[in-house]
XYZ file of C-alpha atoms in Angstrom:
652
model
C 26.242 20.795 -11.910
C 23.802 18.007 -11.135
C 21.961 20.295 -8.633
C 21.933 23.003 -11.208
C 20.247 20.021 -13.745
C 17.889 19.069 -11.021
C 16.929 22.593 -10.613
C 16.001 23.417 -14.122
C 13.576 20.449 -14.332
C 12.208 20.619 -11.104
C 8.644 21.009 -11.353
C 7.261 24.770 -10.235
C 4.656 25.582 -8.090
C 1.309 23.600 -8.827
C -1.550 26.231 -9.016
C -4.796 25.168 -7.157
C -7.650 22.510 -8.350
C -9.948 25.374 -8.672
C -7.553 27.619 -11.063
C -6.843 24.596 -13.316
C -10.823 24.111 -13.181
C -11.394 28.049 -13.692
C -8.590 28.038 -16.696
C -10.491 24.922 -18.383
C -13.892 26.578 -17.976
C -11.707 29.914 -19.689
C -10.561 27.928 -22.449
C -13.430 25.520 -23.429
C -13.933 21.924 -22.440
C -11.420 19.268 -22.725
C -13.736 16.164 -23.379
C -16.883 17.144 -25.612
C -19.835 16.578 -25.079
C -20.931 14.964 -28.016
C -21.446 12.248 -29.370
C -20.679 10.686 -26.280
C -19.609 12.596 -22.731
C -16.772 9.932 -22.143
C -15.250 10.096 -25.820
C -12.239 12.634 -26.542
C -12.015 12.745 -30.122
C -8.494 13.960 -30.007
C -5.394 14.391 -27.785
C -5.262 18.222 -27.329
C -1.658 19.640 -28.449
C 0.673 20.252 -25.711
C 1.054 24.021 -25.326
C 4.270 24.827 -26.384
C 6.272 26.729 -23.408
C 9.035 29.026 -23.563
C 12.207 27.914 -20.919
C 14.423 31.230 -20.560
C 17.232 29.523 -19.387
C 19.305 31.066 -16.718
C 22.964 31.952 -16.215
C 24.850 28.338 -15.218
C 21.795 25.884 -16.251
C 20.804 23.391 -18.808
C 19.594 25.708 -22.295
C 17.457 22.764 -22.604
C 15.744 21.024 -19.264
C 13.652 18.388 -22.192
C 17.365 16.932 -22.436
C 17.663 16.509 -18.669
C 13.668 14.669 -18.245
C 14.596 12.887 -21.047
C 17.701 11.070 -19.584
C 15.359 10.912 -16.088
C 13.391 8.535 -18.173
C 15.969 5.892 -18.576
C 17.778 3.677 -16.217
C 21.305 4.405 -17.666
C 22.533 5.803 -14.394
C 20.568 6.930 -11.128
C 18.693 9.888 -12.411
C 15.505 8.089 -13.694
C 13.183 9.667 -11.172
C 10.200 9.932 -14.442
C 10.776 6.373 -15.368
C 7.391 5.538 -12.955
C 3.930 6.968 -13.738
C 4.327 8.258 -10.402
C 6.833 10.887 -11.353
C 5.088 12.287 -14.423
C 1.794 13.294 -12.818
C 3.241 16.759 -12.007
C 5.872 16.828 -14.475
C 5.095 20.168 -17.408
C 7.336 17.881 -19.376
C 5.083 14.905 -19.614
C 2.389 16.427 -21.605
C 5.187 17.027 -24.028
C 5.561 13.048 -24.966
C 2.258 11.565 -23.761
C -0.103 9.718 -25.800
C -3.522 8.904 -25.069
C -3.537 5.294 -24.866
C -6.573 3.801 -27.348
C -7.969 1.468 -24.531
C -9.040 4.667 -22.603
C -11.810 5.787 -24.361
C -13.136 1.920 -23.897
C -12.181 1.992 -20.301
C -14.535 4.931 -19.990
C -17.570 3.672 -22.124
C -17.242 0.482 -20.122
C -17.213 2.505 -16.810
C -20.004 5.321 -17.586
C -22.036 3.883 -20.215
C -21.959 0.406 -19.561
C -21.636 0.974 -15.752
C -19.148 -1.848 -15.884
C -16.712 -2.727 -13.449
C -12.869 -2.592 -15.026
C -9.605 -4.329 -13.999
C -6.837 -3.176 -15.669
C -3.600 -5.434 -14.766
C -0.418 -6.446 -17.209
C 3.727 -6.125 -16.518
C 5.314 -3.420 -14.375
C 6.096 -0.483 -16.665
C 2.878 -1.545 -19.483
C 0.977 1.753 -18.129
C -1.474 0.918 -15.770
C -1.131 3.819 -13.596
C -0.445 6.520 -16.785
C -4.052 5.073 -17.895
C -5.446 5.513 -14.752
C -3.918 9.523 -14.726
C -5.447 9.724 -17.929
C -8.772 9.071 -17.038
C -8.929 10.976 -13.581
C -8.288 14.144 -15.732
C -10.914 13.129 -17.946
C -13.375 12.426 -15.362
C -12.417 15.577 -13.236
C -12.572 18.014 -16.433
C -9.356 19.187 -15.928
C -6.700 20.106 -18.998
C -4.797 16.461 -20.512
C -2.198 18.314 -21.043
C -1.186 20.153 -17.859
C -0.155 18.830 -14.754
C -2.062 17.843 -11.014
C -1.319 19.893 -8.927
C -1.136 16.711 -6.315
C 0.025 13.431 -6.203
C -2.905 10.971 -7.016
C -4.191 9.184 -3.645
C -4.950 5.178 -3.844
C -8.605 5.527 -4.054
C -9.869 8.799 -6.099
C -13.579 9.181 -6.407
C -14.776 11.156 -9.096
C -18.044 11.744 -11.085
C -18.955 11.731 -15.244
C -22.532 11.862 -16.053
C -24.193 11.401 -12.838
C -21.901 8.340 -12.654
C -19.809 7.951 -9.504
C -16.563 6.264 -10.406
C -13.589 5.319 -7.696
C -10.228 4.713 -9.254
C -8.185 2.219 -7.178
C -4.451 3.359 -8.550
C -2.547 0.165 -6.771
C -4.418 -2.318 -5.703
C -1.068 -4.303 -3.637
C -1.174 -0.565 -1.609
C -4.048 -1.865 0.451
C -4.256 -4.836 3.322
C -5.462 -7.910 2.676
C -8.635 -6.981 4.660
C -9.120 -3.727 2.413
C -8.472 -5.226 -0.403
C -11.233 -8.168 0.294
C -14.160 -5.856 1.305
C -13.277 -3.675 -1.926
C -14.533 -6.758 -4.528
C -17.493 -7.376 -1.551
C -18.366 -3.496 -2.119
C -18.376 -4.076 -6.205
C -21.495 -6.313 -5.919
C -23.663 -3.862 -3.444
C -26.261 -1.663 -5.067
C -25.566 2.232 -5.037
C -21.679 1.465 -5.212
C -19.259 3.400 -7.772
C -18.331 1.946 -10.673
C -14.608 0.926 -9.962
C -11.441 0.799 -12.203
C -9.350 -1.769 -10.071
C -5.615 -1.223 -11.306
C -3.466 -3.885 -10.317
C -0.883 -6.537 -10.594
C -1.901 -10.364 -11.625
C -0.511 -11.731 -8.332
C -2.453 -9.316 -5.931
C -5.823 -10.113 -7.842
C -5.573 -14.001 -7.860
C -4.671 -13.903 -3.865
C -8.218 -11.391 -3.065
C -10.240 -13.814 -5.540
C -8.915 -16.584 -3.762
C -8.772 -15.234 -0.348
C -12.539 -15.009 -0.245
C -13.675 -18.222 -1.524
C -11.857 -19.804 1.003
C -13.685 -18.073 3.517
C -16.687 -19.041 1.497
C -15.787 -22.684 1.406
C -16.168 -21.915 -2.324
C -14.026 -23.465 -5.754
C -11.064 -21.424 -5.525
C -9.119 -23.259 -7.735
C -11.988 -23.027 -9.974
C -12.134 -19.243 -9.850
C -8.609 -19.022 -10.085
C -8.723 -21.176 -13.589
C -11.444 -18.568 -15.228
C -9.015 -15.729 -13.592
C -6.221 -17.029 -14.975
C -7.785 -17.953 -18.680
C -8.892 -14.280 -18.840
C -5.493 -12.383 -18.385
C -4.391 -14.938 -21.498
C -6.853 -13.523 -23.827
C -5.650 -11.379 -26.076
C -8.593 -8.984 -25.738
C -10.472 -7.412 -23.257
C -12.716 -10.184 -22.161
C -15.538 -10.457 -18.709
C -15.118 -12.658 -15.495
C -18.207 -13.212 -13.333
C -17.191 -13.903 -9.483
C -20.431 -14.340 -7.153
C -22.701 -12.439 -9.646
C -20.520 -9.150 -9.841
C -19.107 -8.878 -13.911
C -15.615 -7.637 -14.558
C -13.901 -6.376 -17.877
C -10.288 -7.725 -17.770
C -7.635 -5.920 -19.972
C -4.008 -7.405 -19.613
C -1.908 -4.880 -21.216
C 0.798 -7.418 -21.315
C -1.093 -8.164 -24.521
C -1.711 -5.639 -26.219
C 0.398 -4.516 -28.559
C 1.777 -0.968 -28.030
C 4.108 -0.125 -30.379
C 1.847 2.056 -32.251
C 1.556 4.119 -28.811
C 5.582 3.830 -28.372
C 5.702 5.290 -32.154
C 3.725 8.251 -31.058
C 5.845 9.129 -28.030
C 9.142 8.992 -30.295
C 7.455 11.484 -33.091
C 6.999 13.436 -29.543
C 9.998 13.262 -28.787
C 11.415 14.661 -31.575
C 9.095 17.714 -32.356
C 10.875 20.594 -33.126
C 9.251 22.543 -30.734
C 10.829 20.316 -27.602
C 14.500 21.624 -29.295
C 13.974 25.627 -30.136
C 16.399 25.984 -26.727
C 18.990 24.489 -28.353
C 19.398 27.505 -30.662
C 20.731 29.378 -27.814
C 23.133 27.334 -26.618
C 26.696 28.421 -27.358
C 27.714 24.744 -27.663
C 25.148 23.813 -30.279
C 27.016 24.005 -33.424
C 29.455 20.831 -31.516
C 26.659 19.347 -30.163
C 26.335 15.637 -30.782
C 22.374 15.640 -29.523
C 21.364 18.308 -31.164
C 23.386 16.849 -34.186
C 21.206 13.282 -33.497
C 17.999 14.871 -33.396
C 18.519 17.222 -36.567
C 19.341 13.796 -38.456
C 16.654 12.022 -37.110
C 13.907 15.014 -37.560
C 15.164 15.440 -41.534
C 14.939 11.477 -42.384
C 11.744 11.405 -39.631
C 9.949 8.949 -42.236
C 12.589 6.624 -43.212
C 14.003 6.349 -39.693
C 10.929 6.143 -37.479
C 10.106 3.051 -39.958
C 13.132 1.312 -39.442
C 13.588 1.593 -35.930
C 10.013 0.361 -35.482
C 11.168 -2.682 -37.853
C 13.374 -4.101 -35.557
C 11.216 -3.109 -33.004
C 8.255 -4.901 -34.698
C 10.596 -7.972 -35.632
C 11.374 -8.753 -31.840
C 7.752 -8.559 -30.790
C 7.260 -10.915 -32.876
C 9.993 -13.322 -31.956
C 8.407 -12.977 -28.482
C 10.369 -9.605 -27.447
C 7.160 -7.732 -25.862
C 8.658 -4.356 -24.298
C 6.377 -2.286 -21.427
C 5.880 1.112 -22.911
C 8.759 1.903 -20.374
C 11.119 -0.228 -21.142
C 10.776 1.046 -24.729
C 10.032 4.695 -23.426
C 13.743 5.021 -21.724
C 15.328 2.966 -24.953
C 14.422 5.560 -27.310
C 14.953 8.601 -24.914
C 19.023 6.623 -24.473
C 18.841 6.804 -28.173
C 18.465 10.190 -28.458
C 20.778 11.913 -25.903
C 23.284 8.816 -25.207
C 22.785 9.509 -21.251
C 24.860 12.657 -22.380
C 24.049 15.751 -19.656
C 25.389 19.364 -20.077
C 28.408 18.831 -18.394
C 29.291 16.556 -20.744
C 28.575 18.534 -24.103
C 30.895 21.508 -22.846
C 33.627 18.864 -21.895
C 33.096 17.360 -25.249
C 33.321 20.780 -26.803
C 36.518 21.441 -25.227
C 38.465 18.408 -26.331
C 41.361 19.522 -28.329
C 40.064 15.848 -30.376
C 36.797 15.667 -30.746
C 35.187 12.271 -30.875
C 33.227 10.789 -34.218
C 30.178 12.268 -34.143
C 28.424 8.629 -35.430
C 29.646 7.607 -32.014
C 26.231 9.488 -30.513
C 23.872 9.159 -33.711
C 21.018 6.804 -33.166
C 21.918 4.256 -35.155
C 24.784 3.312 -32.902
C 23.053 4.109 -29.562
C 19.935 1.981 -30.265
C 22.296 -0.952 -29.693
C 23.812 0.443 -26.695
C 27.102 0.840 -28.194
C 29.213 4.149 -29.823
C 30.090 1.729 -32.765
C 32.990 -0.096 -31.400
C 32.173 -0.443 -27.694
C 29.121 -1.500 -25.932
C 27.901 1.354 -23.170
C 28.527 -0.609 -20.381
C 25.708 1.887 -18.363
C 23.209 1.123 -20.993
C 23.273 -2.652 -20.402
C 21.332 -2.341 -17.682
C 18.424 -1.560 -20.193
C 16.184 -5.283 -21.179
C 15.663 -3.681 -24.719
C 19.743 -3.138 -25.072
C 20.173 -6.187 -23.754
C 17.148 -8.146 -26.191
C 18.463 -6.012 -28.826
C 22.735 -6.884 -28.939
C 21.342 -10.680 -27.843
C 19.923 -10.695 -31.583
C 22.534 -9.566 -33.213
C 21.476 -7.330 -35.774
C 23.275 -6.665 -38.675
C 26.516 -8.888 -38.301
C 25.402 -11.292 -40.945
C 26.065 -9.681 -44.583
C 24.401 -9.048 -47.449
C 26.601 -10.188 -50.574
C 24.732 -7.688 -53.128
C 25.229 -4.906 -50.567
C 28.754 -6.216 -49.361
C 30.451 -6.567 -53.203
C 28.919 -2.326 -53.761
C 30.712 -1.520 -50.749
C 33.988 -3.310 -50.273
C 34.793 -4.723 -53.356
C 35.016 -1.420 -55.076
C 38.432 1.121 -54.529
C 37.043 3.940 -52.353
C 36.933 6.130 -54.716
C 33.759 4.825 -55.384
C 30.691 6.804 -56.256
C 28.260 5.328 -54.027
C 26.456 7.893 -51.490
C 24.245 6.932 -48.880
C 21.090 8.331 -50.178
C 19.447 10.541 -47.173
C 18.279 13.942 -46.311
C 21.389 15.075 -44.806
C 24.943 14.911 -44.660
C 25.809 11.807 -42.534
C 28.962 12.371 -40.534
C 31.464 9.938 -41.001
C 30.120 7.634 -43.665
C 32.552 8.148 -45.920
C 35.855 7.740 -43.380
C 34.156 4.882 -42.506
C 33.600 3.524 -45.748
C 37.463 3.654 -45.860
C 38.599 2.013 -43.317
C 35.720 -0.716 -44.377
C 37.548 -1.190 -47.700
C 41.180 -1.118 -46.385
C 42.363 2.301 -47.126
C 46.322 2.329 -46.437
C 45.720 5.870 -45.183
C 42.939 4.856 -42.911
C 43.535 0.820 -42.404
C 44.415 0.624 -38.790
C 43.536 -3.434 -37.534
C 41.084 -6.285 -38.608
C 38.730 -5.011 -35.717
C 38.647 -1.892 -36.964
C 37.345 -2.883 -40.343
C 34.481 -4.811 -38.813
C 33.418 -2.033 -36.621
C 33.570 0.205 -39.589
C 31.645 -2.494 -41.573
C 29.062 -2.713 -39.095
C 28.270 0.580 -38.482
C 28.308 1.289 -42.434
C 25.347 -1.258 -42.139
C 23.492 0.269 -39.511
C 23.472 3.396 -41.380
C 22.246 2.361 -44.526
C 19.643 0.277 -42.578
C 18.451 3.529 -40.503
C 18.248 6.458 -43.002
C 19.153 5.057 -47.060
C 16.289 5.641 -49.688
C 16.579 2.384 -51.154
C 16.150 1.996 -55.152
C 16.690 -1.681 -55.669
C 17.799 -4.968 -53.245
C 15.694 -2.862 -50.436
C 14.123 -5.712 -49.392
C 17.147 -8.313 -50.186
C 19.401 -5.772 -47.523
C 16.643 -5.152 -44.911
C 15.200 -9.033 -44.616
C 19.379 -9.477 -43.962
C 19.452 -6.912 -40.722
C 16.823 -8.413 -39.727
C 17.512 -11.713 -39.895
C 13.633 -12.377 -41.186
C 13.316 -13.093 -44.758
C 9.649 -13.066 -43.902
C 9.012 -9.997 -41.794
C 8.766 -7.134 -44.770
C 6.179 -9.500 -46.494
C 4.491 -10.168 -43.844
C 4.157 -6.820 -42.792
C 2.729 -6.184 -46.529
C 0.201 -8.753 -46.115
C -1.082 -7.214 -43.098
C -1.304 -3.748 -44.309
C -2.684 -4.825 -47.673
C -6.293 -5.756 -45.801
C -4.792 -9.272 -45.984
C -4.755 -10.042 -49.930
C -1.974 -12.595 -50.873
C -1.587 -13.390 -54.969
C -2.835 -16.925 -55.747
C 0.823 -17.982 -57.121
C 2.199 -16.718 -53.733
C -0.879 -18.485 -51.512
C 0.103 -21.521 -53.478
C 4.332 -21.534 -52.710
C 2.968 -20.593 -49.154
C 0.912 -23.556 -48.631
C 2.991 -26.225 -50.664
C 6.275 -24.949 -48.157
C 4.263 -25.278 -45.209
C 3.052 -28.394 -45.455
C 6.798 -29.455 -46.686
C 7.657 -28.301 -43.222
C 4.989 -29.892 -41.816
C 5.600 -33.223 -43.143
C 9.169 -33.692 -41.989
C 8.217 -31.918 -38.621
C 5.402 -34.550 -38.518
C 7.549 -37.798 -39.879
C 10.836 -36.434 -38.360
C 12.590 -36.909 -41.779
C 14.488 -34.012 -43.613
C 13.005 -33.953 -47.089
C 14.742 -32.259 -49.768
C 13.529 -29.151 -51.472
C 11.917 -29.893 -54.732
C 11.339 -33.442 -54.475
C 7.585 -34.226 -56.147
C 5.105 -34.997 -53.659
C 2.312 -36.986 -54.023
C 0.108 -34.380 -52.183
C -0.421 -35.939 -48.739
C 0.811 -35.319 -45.475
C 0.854 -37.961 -43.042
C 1.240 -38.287 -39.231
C 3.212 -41.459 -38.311
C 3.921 -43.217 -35.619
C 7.769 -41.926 -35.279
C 10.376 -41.369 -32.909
C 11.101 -37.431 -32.036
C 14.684 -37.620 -33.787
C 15.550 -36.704 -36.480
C 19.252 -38.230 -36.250
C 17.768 -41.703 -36.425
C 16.753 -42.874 -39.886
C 13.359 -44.128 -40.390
C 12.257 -45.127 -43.520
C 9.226 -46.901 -42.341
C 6.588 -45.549 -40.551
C 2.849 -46.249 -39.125
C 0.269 -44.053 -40.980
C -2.460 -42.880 -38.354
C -3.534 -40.319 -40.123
C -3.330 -38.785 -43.784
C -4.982 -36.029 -45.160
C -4.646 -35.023 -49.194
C -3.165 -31.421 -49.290
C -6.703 -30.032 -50.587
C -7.889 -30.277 -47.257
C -6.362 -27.174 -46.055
C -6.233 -23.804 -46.778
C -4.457 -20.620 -45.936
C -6.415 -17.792 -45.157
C -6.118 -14.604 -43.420
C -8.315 -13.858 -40.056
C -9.003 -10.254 -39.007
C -8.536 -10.114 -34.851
C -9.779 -6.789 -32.735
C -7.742 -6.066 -29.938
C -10.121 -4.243 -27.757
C -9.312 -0.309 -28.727
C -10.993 0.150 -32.296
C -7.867 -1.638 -33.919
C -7.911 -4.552 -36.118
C -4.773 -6.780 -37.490
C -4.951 -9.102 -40.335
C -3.546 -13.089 -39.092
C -2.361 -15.218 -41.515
C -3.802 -19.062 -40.551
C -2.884 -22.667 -42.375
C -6.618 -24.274 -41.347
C -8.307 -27.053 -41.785
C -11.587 -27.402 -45.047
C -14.481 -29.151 -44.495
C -15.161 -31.676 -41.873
C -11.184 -30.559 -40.828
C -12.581 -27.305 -40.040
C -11.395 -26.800 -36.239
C -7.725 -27.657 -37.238
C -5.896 -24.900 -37.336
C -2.260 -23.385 -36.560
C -1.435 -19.605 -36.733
C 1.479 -18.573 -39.401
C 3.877 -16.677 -36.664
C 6.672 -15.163 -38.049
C 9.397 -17.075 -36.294
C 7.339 -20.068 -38.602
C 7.292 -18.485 -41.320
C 10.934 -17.497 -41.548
C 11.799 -21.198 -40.310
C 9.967 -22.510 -43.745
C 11.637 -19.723 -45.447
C 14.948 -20.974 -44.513
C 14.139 -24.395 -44.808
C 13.441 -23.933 -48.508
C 16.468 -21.958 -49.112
C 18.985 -24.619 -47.507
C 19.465 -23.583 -44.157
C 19.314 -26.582 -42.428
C 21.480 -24.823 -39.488
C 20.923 -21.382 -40.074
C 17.895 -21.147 -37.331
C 15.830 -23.644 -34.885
C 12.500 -23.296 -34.805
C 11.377 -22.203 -31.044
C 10.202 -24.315 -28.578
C 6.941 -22.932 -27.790
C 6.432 -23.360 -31.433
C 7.280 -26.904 -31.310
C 4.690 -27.393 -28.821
C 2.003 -26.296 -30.684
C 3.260 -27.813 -33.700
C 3.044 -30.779 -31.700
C -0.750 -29.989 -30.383
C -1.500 -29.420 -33.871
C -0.218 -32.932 -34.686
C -2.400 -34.439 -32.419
C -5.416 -32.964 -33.178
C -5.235 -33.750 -36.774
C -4.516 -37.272 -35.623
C -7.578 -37.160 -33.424
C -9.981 -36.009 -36.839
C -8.392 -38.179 -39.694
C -7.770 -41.534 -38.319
C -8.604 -44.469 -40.122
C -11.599 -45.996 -39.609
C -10.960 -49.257 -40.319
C -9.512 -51.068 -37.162
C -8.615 -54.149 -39.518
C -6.190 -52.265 -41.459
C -2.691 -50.761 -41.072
C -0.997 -48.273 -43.690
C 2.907 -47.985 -43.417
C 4.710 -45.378 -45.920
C 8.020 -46.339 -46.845
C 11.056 -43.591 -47.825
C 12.535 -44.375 -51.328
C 15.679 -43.834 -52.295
C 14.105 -40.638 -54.536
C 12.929 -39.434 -50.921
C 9.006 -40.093 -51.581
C 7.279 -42.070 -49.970
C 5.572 -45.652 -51.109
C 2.384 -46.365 -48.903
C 1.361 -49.993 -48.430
C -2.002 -51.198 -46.559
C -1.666 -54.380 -44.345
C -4.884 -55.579 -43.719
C -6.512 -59.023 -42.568
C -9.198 -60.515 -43.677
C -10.780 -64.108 -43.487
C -7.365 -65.182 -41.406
C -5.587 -63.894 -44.606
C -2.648 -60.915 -44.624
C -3.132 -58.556 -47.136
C -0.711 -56.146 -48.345
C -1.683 -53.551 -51.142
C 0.371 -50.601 -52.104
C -2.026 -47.688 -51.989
């Protein structure tokens, strides 16, 4: 059967350069012309293709590439770029990638050299396809006919242009006289794709045989793959535009290859099948296409919410998750044995909302572990903590209860397990079946319910991020906060601040007497210390919260919210993460346990400490403030100061 599998997706003949050439010519440009030769205004729409299938083969090959895309069990042959290049199937899910337009201006117009590095899996080599069918004039959404060789030369506006696919392919030797090359005249412009490692050795490499400042180079190297944005490196007179696609963010792109995924045209094969009406993928992907809206948001909320806890998925990695989610790693073998069992399986066991954790609702897919974004994913723990407004509406009520889940479709199973959630004698079976039911009751109303009231209360829950849904607001409102809510913001920040800065646990609601101070304190917070040395305090006027807008390179823009310095305090300033933000959230609400704030934030926590320290420390040498913790938990400040062999002590 898996020979009969392989067969249906294997790629057919590849017709020759000059037909594909011929068949563009036939049908009209791919790239226009104007304004700009190097600009494709739009990804052209995959040409829908009909699959007869045969006597004894898959109805639908799509659900046999789409398992080869994940690493569930051997058959991930289209998990590399590699793979895809002659694939039919690829056009069917790709996505043209927003830095490649800028990649090309940079190359033809600018006549810029480009090196495009980042993580194993981020899409180096699918950006690098991209453009040698852009620069060749041949159709984006067919395949090569041939694999791509490690140095292609091609030509765009008079403009010759070599793309060097992996630059750790070459010797050392090669590799060396390639960056020589970049700085002759008459040379092609060169898009250098390659790892971080392989580019810091060449760089280095030949300033040592230079007798130049390696380490020097390799600092300015290394400070330009942790920009954010695409920014230049000059070595020996030659310019370079670095991108790290490590960080950019590219769930937008993953977004686009899910809607991809599930376009009704990829499934018309299904229709055939005689095993469609038991079919648990086709069942998925009919429940995902009818609540497309509400469940491509979600998923791309917990998505979103480990990104920014640090999470940051290759488009991969979160290429073969959502592929998993959609067909479980479930061939056509498997759907006929599944239609044949005398007792069927729940259907929820294959829907989505259960496979995105790498589980069937009860039992993790051992297979599916192998996946980082299972893994990241179940290491979270997503929904286990409940919701007491949700959890009294649906277990404190007999199940006769009139609550529906409120979707665009019948969900399978809701209902039975809704019963077993809430006891039922006729479905009660053991304790862990009640928290399986539980959980996956929660999952479902997280993935596909039309919320009418306690939406936010519920999802903030899931997530375990009481910040994340207004955060997200704030950045897709242009970044406009109320004053009322700019004001809470602030006055809980700098709450946080002060007993991160003073290492003393302050309780919420105590008056303050609008300062925050950095003392001279030990870093626990176990040890009382009701006295400390002042080196710094600054009234709470002098900062502000404000929101920054930051380009990432491709034409996109996201709004940052910042907690900054005024005045003469100016260069102070410390990004509102959301890990922050829903530490300050928690902090106000009594969670003294509930989560630690992470280290790396600590850090700069700490960095912003001393930089503050460094701008508001008292100018007086003569004099020595000490605040003192009252019993009401302010504080009492006192100045020590000498003067004509005197000791004077003032409470300020």
């Amino acid at each position: 059967m898996r020979d009969l599998l392989q067969k249906a997706i294997k790629t057919p003949a590849a017709p020759e350069l000059s037909e594909i050439i011929r068949s563009e010519e036939k049908n009209g440009p791919i790239a226009p012309s104007e304004p700009e030769s190097w600009q494709r205004s739009k990804e052209p729409e995959p040409e829908v293709v009909s699959f007869a299938p045969e006597l004894g083969t898959t109805p639908n090959p799509f659900v046999a590439y789409l398992n080869s895309l994940h690493n569930r069990d051997a058959s991930s042959g289209n998990a590399l770029a590699e793979g895809q290049a002659q694939n039919p199937w690829f056009s069917r899910i790709h996505v043209a990638h927003p830095l490649a337009n800028r990649i090309a201006k940079e190359l033809i117009k600018e006549q810029q050299h480009v090196i495009l590095t980042g993580h194993a899996g981020d899409g180096k080599s699918t950006i690098g396809l991209e453009l040698f069918k852009l620069f060749s004039e041949l159709p984006a959404d067919k395949p090569i006919p041939r694999d791509l060789h490690r140095e292609e030369i091609t030509q765009s506006d008079s403009i010759k242009i070599a793309l060097i696919k992996d630059f750790s392919e070459w010797t050392e030797e090669e590799r060396v006289g390639i960056i020589k090359n970049a700085g002759k005249q008459n040379q092609p412009r060169t898009l250098l794709v390659s790892n971080t490692g392989t580019l810091l050795d060449v760089f280095r490499r030949i300033e040592e045989r230079k007798n130049g400042n390696w380490i020097e180079i390799e600092s300015d190297l290394l400070k330009t793959f942790s920009e954010a944005t695409p920014a230049f490196f000059e070595h020996r007179g030659v310019s370079y535009l670095v991108i790290n696609l490590a960080m950019f963010d590219n769930l937008d792109v993953a977004q686009e290859i899910f809607e991809r995924m599930l376009a009704p045209g990829c499934w018309e094969n299904c229709v055939a099948c005689e095993h469609h009406a038991q079919c648990p993928i086709r069942r998925n992907v009919e429940l995902l296409q009818k609540n497309l809206s509400v469940a491509l948001d979600r998923v791309f909320l917990l998505y979103r919410r480990m990104f920014e806890y640090g999470d940051r998925f290759t488009l991969r990695q979160l290429t073969a998750h959502m592929a998993y989610m959609i067909t479980s790693g479930m061939e056509y073998s498997d759907i006929i044995e599944f239609s044949n069992r005398p007792i069927a399986p729940l259907l929820c066991e294959f829907m989505f909302f259960n496979r995105f954790f790498g589980d069937n609702g009860r039992h993790p897919d051992s297979p599916a572990l192998q996946m980082s974004v299972v893994r990241a994913v179940r290491s979270q723990e997503f929904g286990k903590r409940p919701c007491p407004r949700w959890e009294k509406r649906l277990w404190l009520r007999k199940h006769e209860s009139d609550f529906h889940i409120e979707a665009n479709d019948d969900i399978h199973d809701f209902d039975l397990l809704r019963r077993v959630g809430v006891k039922d004698p006729q479905f009660y079976k053991d304790p862990e079946s009640i928290l399986s039911a539980r959980g996956q009751v929660r999952r479902m109303l997280f993935f596909l319910h039309k919320f009418r009231d306690s939406k936010d209360i519920f999802l903030s829950t899931f997530l375990h991020s009481p910040m994340m849904l207004e955060l997200m607001d704030w950045r897709t409102g242009a970044g406009t906060m109320s004053i009322g809510k700019k004001d809470t913001m602030h006055r809980r920040v700098t709450h946080v601040l002060q007993e991160h800065f003073t290492g003393i646990r302050i309780p919420e609601g105590v008056s303050s007497d609008n300062n925050l101070y950095i003392t001279l304190s030990r870093n626990a917070q176990e040890i009382r210390q009701s006295a400390q040395v002042v080196l710094a305090h600054f009234h709470e006027d002098d900062f502000d919260i404000q929101f920054e807008s930051v380009e990432d390179g491709a034409d996109r823009s996201q709004q940052r919210l910042v907690f900054t310095g005024t005045e003469r305090y100016k260069s102070a300033r410390l990004i509102l993460e959301l890990p922050f933000l829903d530490y300050v959230m928690m902090r106000h609400q009594g969670e003294t346990g509930g989560q630690a704030l992470q280290t790396a934030f600590v850090d700069r926590l700490d960095r912003f400490k001393a930089h503050l320290a460094a701008l508001g420390k008292l100018r007086d040498r003569d004099e020595i403030m000490l605040v003192r913790l009252r019993t009401n938990h302010t504080f009492r400040r006192q100045r020590f100061s000498v003067g004509k062999g005197q000791l004077e002590v003032t409470d300020a």
